[in-house]
XYZ file of C-alpha atoms in Angstrom:
651
model
C 19.983 215.419 -130.818
C 19.183 219.033 -130.244
C 18.221 220.354 -126.865
C 17.576 224.015 -126.316
C 17.921 226.324 -123.367
C 17.360 229.740 -121.875
C 19.461 231.943 -119.659
C 17.491 233.315 -116.761
C 15.614 231.700 -113.878
C 11.920 231.492 -114.803
C 9.719 229.366 -112.630
C 6.302 230.670 -113.641
C 3.907 228.475 -115.520
C 3.209 229.357 -119.124
C 0.733 232.193 -119.370
C -1.453 230.554 -122.002
C -5.042 229.333 -121.906
C -5.551 225.695 -121.134
C -7.674 225.183 -124.246
C -6.638 226.788 -127.538
C -8.637 226.079 -130.709
C -5.914 227.577 -132.906
C -2.139 227.797 -132.711
C -1.227 231.469 -132.451
C 2.035 233.308 -132.226
C 3.314 236.570 -130.849
C 5.149 238.985 -133.101
C 7.471 240.460 -130.531
C 8.103 244.130 -129.986
C 11.727 244.292 -128.839
C 12.964 246.914 -126.420
C 15.916 248.773 -127.913
C 17.037 250.300 -124.666
C 19.908 248.794 -122.736
C 19.434 248.487 -119.002
C 22.344 247.954 -116.676
C 22.292 244.689 -114.775
C 22.074 244.564 -111.044
C 25.321 244.056 -109.197
C 26.107 240.584 -107.983
C 27.318 239.615 -104.534
C 29.924 237.037 -103.749
C 28.456 233.612 -103.216
C 30.530 232.618 -100.242
C 29.694 235.839 -98.476
C 26.031 235.179 -99.151
C 26.288 231.743 -97.609
C 27.769 233.233 -94.456
C 25.280 236.069 -94.330
C 22.205 233.888 -94.699
C 23.484 230.973 -92.684
C 21.320 231.638 -89.646
C 18.189 232.593 -91.549
C 18.469 229.605 -93.869
C 18.619 227.182 -90.966
C 15.374 228.565 -89.615
C 13.554 227.851 -92.853
C 15.126 224.457 -93.498
C 12.092 222.311 -92.834
C 9.683 224.534 -94.729
C 12.056 224.683 -97.670
C 12.417 220.915 -97.711
C 8.654 220.408 -97.732
C 8.321 222.743 -100.700
C 11.193 221.046 -102.506
C 9.716 217.609 -101.931
C 6.508 218.780 -103.521
C 8.401 219.846 -106.614
C 7.208 223.435 -106.300
C 9.076 226.524 -105.234
C 8.710 228.568 -102.126
C 5.633 230.844 -102.002
C 4.428 229.661 -105.398
C 0.769 230.414 -106.179
C 0.384 228.789 -109.577
C 1.168 225.283 -110.797
C 4.042 224.508 -113.109
C 3.530 223.560 -116.726
C 4.288 219.984 -117.669
C 5.836 218.786 -120.937
C 8.166 221.735 -121.380
C 11.740 221.262 -122.546
C 14.930 223.283 -122.712
C 14.055 225.343 -125.774
C 10.710 226.448 -124.420
C 12.215 228.165 -121.382
C 15.015 229.634 -123.482
C 12.370 231.011 -125.842
C 10.703 232.829 -122.949
C 14.043 234.263 -121.853
C 14.981 235.471 -125.328
C 11.780 237.527 -125.536
C 13.275 239.820 -122.926
C 15.528 242.694 -123.767
C 17.496 243.511 -120.658
C 21.149 244.192 -121.438
C 23.678 243.695 -118.630
C 26.828 245.718 -118.259
C 30.059 243.978 -119.266
C 31.412 242.482 -116.020
C 34.832 243.152 -114.604
C 37.365 240.441 -115.307
C 38.415 238.212 -112.429
C 42.006 238.833 -111.521
C 44.083 235.672 -111.641
C 46.836 235.628 -109.054
C 50.235 234.571 -110.299
C 51.120 231.149 -108.916
C 54.557 229.562 -109.116
C 54.298 227.320 -112.174
C 56.525 224.718 -110.555
C 53.886 224.039 -107.884
C 51.276 221.317 -108.299
C 47.896 222.847 -107.426
C 44.250 222.760 -108.490
C 44.114 224.161 -112.022
C 41.697 227.107 -112.178
C 41.562 226.744 -115.986
C 40.867 222.992 -115.999
C 37.876 223.007 -113.674
C 34.150 223.633 -113.893
C 32.966 227.231 -113.721
C 30.919 226.439 -110.614
C 33.865 224.952 -108.711
C 35.369 227.593 -106.409
C 39.089 227.315 -105.772
C 40.810 228.720 -102.687
C 43.516 231.367 -102.953
C 46.235 228.868 -102.124
C 44.829 226.558 -104.858
C 44.841 223.460 -102.633
C 41.155 223.320 -101.678
C 37.777 224.052 -103.200
C 34.040 223.515 -103.129
C 31.116 223.704 -105.592
C 28.255 226.148 -105.734
C 25.248 224.581 -104.027
C 22.494 227.202 -104.222
C 19.237 226.105 -105.857
C 19.733 223.791 -108.847
C 23.510 223.757 -108.433
C 23.001 221.221 -105.642
C 22.105 218.667 -108.343
C 25.316 219.293 -110.276
C 28.658 217.559 -110.161
C 31.672 219.902 -110.236
C 35.114 218.704 -111.287
C 38.703 219.911 -111.300
C 42.112 218.634 -112.373
C 45.583 219.369 -111.031
C 48.012 221.567 -112.930
C 50.479 218.718 -113.546
C 50.297 215.066 -114.566
C 52.734 212.158 -114.717
C 53.937 209.561 -117.212
C 56.388 207.515 -115.132
C 57.366 206.311 -111.672
C 55.230 205.619 -108.623
C 53.293 208.728 -107.689
C 50.589 209.613 -105.165
C 48.491 212.378 -103.618
C 45.826 212.666 -100.896
C 42.353 214.184 -100.778
C 40.333 214.967 -97.649
C 36.600 215.699 -97.546
C 36.430 218.682 -95.211
C 32.669 219.100 -95.221
C 29.451 217.760 -96.635
C 27.731 221.059 -97.386
C 24.091 221.133 -96.151
C 21.612 221.147 -99.057
C 18.280 220.893 -97.282
C 16.501 222.468 -100.247
C 17.001 219.228 -102.213
C 14.038 216.833 -102.226
C 14.309 213.764 -100.014
C 14.127 211.613 -103.146
C 17.521 212.857 -104.359
C 19.954 209.901 -104.288
C 23.379 210.497 -102.728
C 23.292 214.293 -102.306
C 26.892 214.251 -101.004
C 29.439 212.336 -103.073
C 33.090 212.698 -104.060
C 34.797 210.827 -106.883
C 38.603 210.878 -106.953
C 41.209 209.537 -109.351
C 43.108 210.231 -112.575
C 42.340 211.380 -116.120
C 43.960 212.608 -119.328
C 44.318 216.318 -120.002
C 41.710 216.322 -122.793
C 39.027 214.483 -120.790
C 35.979 216.327 -119.498
C 35.581 217.180 -115.833
C 33.058 214.318 -115.421
C 35.543 211.894 -113.873
C 34.950 208.220 -114.626
C 32.448 208.801 -117.425
C 34.671 208.457 -120.510
C 37.729 206.471 -121.643
C 41.011 207.188 -119.823
C 39.110 208.772 -116.948
C 39.347 206.672 -113.768
C 37.432 207.459 -110.573
C 36.681 205.898 -107.185
C 33.486 207.242 -105.607
C 32.144 207.648 -102.099
C 29.305 205.241 -102.853
C 31.801 202.380 -102.922
C 31.934 202.256 -106.721
C 34.727 202.626 -109.241
C 34.056 203.824 -112.778
C 35.691 204.401 -116.137
C 33.978 205.047 -119.465
C 30.654 205.166 -117.542
C 31.060 201.537 -116.424
C 30.485 201.211 -112.685
C 31.540 198.351 -110.405
C 31.831 197.747 -106.667
C 35.189 198.648 -105.151
C 36.562 199.309 -101.684
C 34.107 200.860 -99.272
C 32.028 203.980 -98.897
C 33.616 207.210 -97.699
C 32.432 210.675 -96.704
C 33.050 213.696 -94.497
C 36.486 213.818 -92.780
C 37.731 210.746 -94.651
C 41.101 210.894 -96.432
C 41.531 209.025 -99.708
C 45.004 208.224 -100.980
C 45.441 207.935 -104.759
C 48.345 205.952 -106.200
C 49.559 205.329 -109.739
C 52.294 202.866 -110.681
C 54.042 203.049 -114.069
C 56.736 200.573 -112.969
C 54.617 197.410 -112.967
C 55.498 196.135 -116.435
C 53.423 196.867 -119.522
C 50.434 197.982 -117.492
C 49.768 201.095 -115.440
C 48.027 200.376 -112.124
C 45.886 202.753 -110.085
C 45.073 201.984 -106.447
C 43.447 203.732 -103.484
C 43.506 203.840 -99.693
C 41.044 205.088 -97.108
C 42.384 206.695 -93.939
C 45.702 204.944 -94.448
C 44.207 201.494 -95.134
C 45.115 200.048 -98.542
C 42.027 199.145 -100.610
C 43.789 197.540 -103.554
C 44.231 198.203 -107.258
C 41.083 199.544 -108.930
C 42.201 200.145 -112.525
C 44.729 198.859 -115.015
C 45.460 200.208 -118.469
C 48.264 199.536 -120.929
C 51.100 201.928 -121.619
C 50.471 201.348 -125.300
C 46.916 202.687 -124.933
C 48.149 205.743 -123.051
C 50.699 206.398 -125.819
C 52.903 208.490 -123.566
C 50.078 210.784 -122.456
C 50.115 212.014 -118.863
C 47.489 211.161 -116.253
C 46.443 214.025 -113.950
C 44.991 214.038 -110.426
C 41.250 214.661 -110.776
C 38.337 215.200 -108.387
C 34.586 215.327 -108.996
C 32.391 216.548 -106.144
C 28.727 216.926 -105.361
C 28.003 219.286 -102.466
C 31.306 218.586 -100.708
C 34.288 220.784 -99.813
C 37.644 219.077 -100.371
C 41.333 219.692 -99.708
C 44.407 218.208 -101.398
C 47.829 217.187 -100.261
C 50.004 216.948 -103.358
C 53.047 216.855 -101.089
C 53.104 220.533 -100.120
C 52.224 219.715 -96.502
C 54.997 219.181 -93.981
C 53.357 215.968 -92.858
C 50.963 213.784 -94.870
C 47.570 212.797 -93.525
C 48.783 209.184 -93.677
C 52.184 207.835 -94.750
C 52.185 206.549 -98.367
C 53.233 202.975 -99.232
C 56.940 202.424 -99.658
C 58.309 203.522 -103.015
C 55.656 206.179 -103.781
C 56.474 209.892 -104.151
C 54.051 212.778 -103.818
C 53.545 214.458 -107.183
C 54.582 217.842 -105.768
C 58.010 216.463 -104.845
C 58.897 215.154 -108.317
C 61.575 216.848 -110.390
C 60.184 219.320 -112.928
C 61.204 217.127 -115.858
C 59.025 214.349 -114.430
C 55.879 216.522 -114.243
C 53.779 217.376 -117.305
C 51.998 220.738 -117.287
C 48.361 220.738 -118.362
C 46.917 223.122 -120.950
C 47.309 226.757 -119.937
C 44.518 229.255 -120.427
C 44.605 232.316 -122.695
C 46.755 235.180 -121.443
C 44.123 237.841 -122.240
C 40.489 238.193 -123.269
C 41.556 239.075 -126.804
C 42.807 235.493 -127.148
C 39.474 234.069 -125.949
C 36.654 233.055 -128.262
C 32.916 232.727 -127.822
C 30.876 231.034 -130.535
C 27.169 231.851 -130.387
C 24.961 229.215 -131.992
C 21.950 230.533 -133.931
C 19.101 228.338 -135.142
C 15.647 226.960 -134.497
C 15.069 224.088 -132.049
C 16.304 220.681 -133.248
C 18.231 222.139 -136.202
C 21.541 220.584 -135.093
C 23.243 223.213 -132.917
C 24.172 220.937 -130.023
C 25.501 218.264 -132.371
C 27.721 220.799 -134.126
C 28.919 222.301 -130.826
C 29.974 218.923 -129.417
C 31.784 217.890 -132.601
C 33.553 221.246 -132.870
C 34.721 221.064 -129.259
C 35.977 217.495 -129.716
C 37.761 218.466 -132.927
C 39.602 221.336 -131.232
C 40.748 219.920 -127.870
C 43.536 222.495 -127.528
C 40.910 225.250 -127.099
C 39.111 223.433 -124.270
C 35.725 224.873 -125.190
C 33.218 225.217 -122.362
C 29.772 224.510 -123.843
C 27.159 226.734 -122.196
C 23.753 225.168 -122.636
C 21.037 223.445 -120.645
C 21.871 220.162 -122.328
C 25.415 220.454 -120.958
C 23.993 221.292 -117.529
C 21.887 218.126 -117.579
C 25.027 216.107 -118.325
C 26.366 217.300 -114.969
C 23.236 216.077 -113.175
C 23.853 212.413 -113.933
C 23.199 209.692 -111.385
C 25.603 206.741 -111.638
C 26.588 207.967 -115.084
C 22.986 208.016 -116.363
C 21.133 211.120 -117.492
C 18.007 211.996 -115.580
C 14.957 211.285 -117.689
C 11.381 212.509 -117.542
C 10.376 209.472 -115.494
C 12.725 210.277 -112.618
C 11.312 210.547 -109.097
C 10.837 214.331 -109.045
C 9.166 216.952 -111.208
C 10.877 217.015 -114.623
C 9.720 220.529 -115.534
C 11.014 221.893 -112.222
C 14.387 220.263 -112.824
C 14.595 221.781 -116.310
C 13.851 225.240 -114.966
C 16.444 224.843 -112.228
C 18.936 223.840 -114.901
C 18.213 227.057 -116.762
C 18.796 228.998 -113.544
C 22.206 227.386 -113.279
C 22.977 228.199 -116.897
C 22.155 231.853 -116.368
C 24.611 232.089 -113.473
C 27.288 230.166 -115.354
C 27.081 232.626 -118.246
C 27.617 235.473 -115.791
C 30.658 233.698 -114.373
C 31.942 232.791 -117.840
C 32.156 236.423 -118.929
C 34.669 236.999 -116.123
C 36.919 234.073 -117.004
C 39.530 233.849 -119.739
C 38.313 230.728 -121.537
C 36.779 229.644 -124.846
C 33.018 229.112 -124.966
C 30.239 227.826 -127.201
C 26.838 229.324 -126.345
C 24.455 226.514 -127.284
C 21.068 228.227 -127.534
C 18.574 229.218 -130.247
C 19.490 232.934 -130.230
C 16.992 233.755 -132.990
C 16.065 237.136 -131.496
C 18.367 239.979 -132.516
C 18.042 241.762 -129.178
C 18.835 238.531 -127.319
C 22.042 238.138 -129.325
C 23.071 241.668 -128.473
C 22.258 241.219 -124.795
C 24.144 237.944 -124.470
C 27.260 239.127 -126.289
C 27.659 242.446 -124.481
C 29.188 240.924 -121.312
C 31.827 239.188 -123.472
C 33.277 242.447 -124.722
C 36.959 241.927 -125.504
C 36.430 238.301 -126.601
C 36.480 237.194 -130.222
C 32.701 237.017 -130.689
C 31.382 234.953 -133.574
C 27.964 233.670 -134.646
C 27.492 230.148 -136.029
C 24.231 229.879 -137.977
C 22.694 226.425 -138.406
C 19.940 226.713 -141.013
C 19.067 223.379 -142.663
C 16.450 223.002 -145.373
C 12.859 222.950 -144.180
C 12.653 219.224 -145.006
C 15.764 218.459 -142.940
C 14.477 220.540 -140.037
C 11.161 218.680 -139.998
C 12.978 215.341 -140.091
C 15.310 216.303 -137.232
C 12.441 217.693 -135.193
C 10.469 214.471 -135.612
C 13.487 212.394 -134.630
C 14.080 214.490 -131.524
C 10.406 214.315 -130.562
C 10.387 210.519 -130.904
C 13.510 210.166 -128.764
C 13.064 212.888 -126.150
C 9.449 214.006 -126.343
C 8.154 217.356 -127.540
C 10.635 220.023 -126.500
C 8.893 223.203 -127.635
C 5.150 223.792 -128.175
C 4.033 224.746 -131.673
C 3.062 228.299 -130.794
C 6.547 228.965 -129.382
C 8.241 227.614 -132.523
C 5.989 229.766 -134.695
C 6.811 232.776 -132.570
C 10.520 232.095 -133.049
C 9.982 231.800 -136.788
C 8.113 235.096 -136.894
C 10.921 236.900 -135.078
C 13.937 235.017 -136.491
C 16.526 237.356 -138.007
C 19.941 236.428 -139.367
C 22.919 237.842 -137.463
C 25.223 240.295 -139.191
C 28.726 241.525 -138.467
C 28.312 244.463 -136.081
C 29.769 246.041 -132.965
C 29.233 242.855 -130.923
C 29.925 240.249 -133.644
C 33.240 240.063 -135.472
C 32.230 237.210 -137.778
C 29.175 235.212 -138.910
C 29.545 231.673 -140.292
C 26.802 229.680 -142.026
C 27.192 225.902 -141.622
C 24.458 224.457 -143.872
C 22.404 226.816 -146.028
C 24.509 229.862 -146.848
C 23.382 233.447 -146.338
C 21.359 233.952 -149.515
C 19.494 230.640 -149.293
C 18.992 230.992 -145.550
C 17.546 234.470 -146.037
C 14.975 233.156 -148.517
C 13.927 230.387 -146.138
C 13.748 232.862 -143.284
C 11.270 235.020 -145.181
C 9.032 231.971 -145.483
C 9.375 231.314 -141.748
C 8.614 234.962 -140.921
C 5.484 234.808 -143.056
C 4.436 231.475 -141.552
C 4.776 232.816 -138.039
C 3.106 236.095 -138.915
C 0.044 234.392 -140.375
C -0.445 232.510 -137.121
C -1.433 235.831 -135.570
C -1.035 237.118 -132.002
C -0.759 234.754 -129.015
C -3.784 233.438 -127.132
C -5.022 235.461 -124.191
C -2.852 235.290 -121.108
C -3.945 233.428 -118.020
C -5.386 235.554 -115.278
C -2.916 236.804 -112.679
C -4.345 238.250 -109.492
C -1.019 239.475 -108.109
C -1.088 242.821 -109.889
C -4.827 243.288 -110.120
C -6.330 242.479 -113.479
C -5.239 240.364 -116.384
C -1.507 239.977 -116.931
C -0.196 242.655 -119.210
C -3.667 244.056 -119.946
C -4.686 245.992 -116.837
C -8.157 244.572 -116.478
C -8.676 243.336 -119.974
C -8.935 246.675 -121.792
C -5.392 246.656 -123.172
C -5.252 245.096 -126.622
C -2.109 243.190 -127.531
C -2.013 244.438 -131.089
C -2.891 248.105 -131.448
C -1.651 249.964 -134.506
C -2.334 253.423 -133.138
C -0.326 255.465 -135.596
C -2.719 254.583 -138.393
C -0.382 254.956 -141.325
C 2.224 252.539 -140.046
C 1.915 248.845 -140.713
C 1.396 246.687 -137.670
C 4.471 244.640 -138.499
C 7.659 246.561 -139.149
C 10.744 245.133 -140.776
C 13.894 246.610 -139.288
C 17.221 245.838 -140.852
C 20.375 245.057 -138.938
C 20.927 242.792 -135.962
C 19.509 245.016 -133.262
C 16.192 243.234 -132.902
C 13.514 241.133 -134.497
C 12.429 241.785 -138.038
C 8.680 242.105 -137.357
C 7.460 244.550 -134.763
C 3.937 245.546 -133.795
C 3.007 249.166 -133.108
C 2.215 248.605 -129.440
C 3.715 245.182 -128.781
C 6.573 246.610 -126.806
C 4.678 247.420 -123.644
C 3.620 243.811 -123.152
C 7.099 242.374 -123.026
C 9.588 245.034 -121.936
C 9.249 244.184 -118.274
C 12.357 242.086 -117.806
C 11.817 242.172 -114.103
C 8.256 240.987 -114.578
C 9.082 237.346 -114.205
C 9.079 235.576 -110.891
C 12.524 234.503 -109.696
C 12.303 231.571 -107.367
C 14.196 230.576 -104.291
C 14.649 234.077 -102.890
C 14.712 232.931 -99.320
C 18.500 232.694 -99.071
C 19.043 229.059 -98.227
C 21.632 228.110 -95.706
C 24.416 226.571 -97.755
C 26.394 225.287 -94.824
C 28.043 226.867 -91.813
C 31.556 226.869 -93.150
C 34.478 227.166 -90.800
C 35.246 230.875 -91.206
C 38.923 230.516 -90.362
C 39.435 227.706 -92.827
C 37.455 229.213 -95.679
C 38.601 232.796 -95.252
C 41.192 232.300 -97.985
C 38.667 231.532 -100.695
C 38.678 233.865 -103.684
C 35.857 236.368 -103.540
C 34.619 236.179 -107.092
C 31.678 238.540 -107.694
C 30.530 236.312 -110.533
C 29.701 233.517 -108.126
C 26.772 235.323 -106.557
C 24.311 232.893 -105.028
C 21.961 235.530 -103.687
C 18.485 235.671 -105.142
C 17.148 238.024 -102.520
C 15.882 240.606 -104.978
C 12.324 239.750 -105.865
C 11.198 241.635 -108.955
C 7.636 242.566 -109.632
C 5.591 239.988 -111.447
C 4.031 241.800 -114.337
C 2.876 245.287 -115.124
C -0.610 246.715 -114.910
C -1.619 248.984 -117.730
C -4.071 251.480 -116.252
C -6.478 252.743 -118.858
C -8.565 255.558 -117.432
C -11.226 255.025 -120.065
C -12.312 251.821 -118.337
C -15.964 251.945 -117.247
C -17.240 250.834 -113.806
C -19.384 248.131 -115.430
C -16.339 246.685 -117.138
C -14.513 246.687 -113.826
C -17.303 244.676 -112.198
C -17.255 242.125 -115.003
C -13.523 241.909 -114.687
C -13.693 241.263 -110.939
C -16.195 238.456 -111.489
C -13.926 236.893 -114.083
C -11.033 237.190 -111.669
C -12.886 235.363 -108.920
C -14.008 232.577 -111.257
C -10.528 232.002 -112.629
C -9.035 232.084 -109.134
C -11.397 229.304 -108.062
C -10.558 227.232 -111.142
C -6.890 227.780 -110.494
C -7.117 226.635 -106.878
C -8.963 223.472 -107.907
C -6.289 222.670 -110.499
C -3.552 223.221 -107.931
C -5.200 220.907 -105.422
C -5.580 218.156 -108.009
C -1.984 218.515 -109.172
C -0.654 218.590 -105.616
C -2.403 215.305 -104.800
C -0.798 213.759 -107.856
C 2.631 215.132 -106.932
C 2.427 213.861 -103.355
C 1.765 210.344 -104.646
C 4.698 210.691 -107.026
C 7.122 211.687 -104.303
C 6.382 208.633 -102.194
C 8.458 206.620 -104.641
C 12.078 207.181 -103.756
C 15.034 205.668 -105.577
C 17.624 206.050 -108.252
C 16.918 206.163 -111.975
């Protein structure tokens, strides 16, 4: 099934009228200028800096989070909006960031067993000594699991390692309905498995909730564990035809949790693996002078094995020129996510990181189950927080030498340019999924029946109106068509452009009192479509991949304000008072910025001096009326939300 995404935090409700007699669409005027992105601060430094302030706002933040809104919000959220809708809003922007500096990887002795910085999630921060780490926890990241594997695995003998939970990182911005906000899952997995420990075959994990899991099958085991507890992990290849995996807690043996056959493993190595949710952890692979607790007789720490008995995991590319990013291009529900998953599974040696909101939601699972629209909190808020996370992960990804698949619609030419610029030096390729119109309708219907309506009709029509095919250019080395080839796809695209164009401009925007006047119209006198040059057609067809094919004469001024969208959670939450001495060795990656302290303006006012005093009075009356209606809607929605949040529990 196809799920679509966007790349920047947007927590404003859709600026459309509540009642629309006709479906209308915007023909977007792209901004061709490239604006440098703001510099990012290091996330850990931000946590330290805002530690005191965040604590002071903890209760207020929690109240806002429990209500499903965001801090200082004045307008209600829109319901029934999926991944692709918020991505569509993001792609209408045209801000181009500067290519980020590459993170410098320190050379580590390859004979040492450490946390593998290549085989871990992008939002898992690894210390300089590579023996400890913690996940990002700002905003929506607090919902996400973050996993990491060790550099080496084993295929024989009796081997062990230890893991200690150093801290349960405070996440007071999570709603009280969130089940188990602090959990660690520890165990073993194969090199090709995902970082979601215990959720696929040959991935074995024991969790802090007192559950063991493999292949997403959960069962009671041992006992619960948490902050300051030490879990010992043991694997025994010498017990006959089976391989046994057992655990201990604080030196007390809990028993064997998993058994698998050597025949099923087929000689493949099992690697130490951890999956955390808002917890900082530390490992003892045997590098410590003294263990936390003595291991059972006959077991050897993995660090102390001979080199021939340790199997090295997949190493990352040596340079950016060896890295690859595949940018999916296609309308919602056309099959992009399906292709991305199959391509990643078919090329395990490349270890593709799929960057998409659908992939983010997979990391928000509870007991191995995806969160659905009937979960305890606000679904639309969760989706928007997921898109915030995706935006930050893309920033981090551009600094890391890995292979990526960017799973988004990417139908806007300017959006493609903007997203690919930070990956300069990578092998950048576009993968176009363009099925026949009949197939697209069938897939869309299937997705709607299974997941609900992901994108409103007017947004799909707007995408169709602005959809251009990518071409080989300075930021794309290759373009591949998966279904319809270039010539056939181009013919279909002309039909889509015409279909979207006939739908006309978008409905009037909802009133916004924060900048005085109607959003984007400066008091209602600014017309969205204004062909002022007379001789030029309102819709211009520009060739190349620089922007959308159809452009209105004065459309640009409505949508060039990249900074005109509200960015939520700019209060600088306290992410935990880390022990400064202990955490001082953490890598200071600029890409991990968790600071959202810069609050952009929320819209632009177009001042037209021709406006008459009488028009201004009428406008003010309209403003007051719409403000009153808005407040009434908010009160009604808030009452509904408060009732919703009284029901607490897991999915």
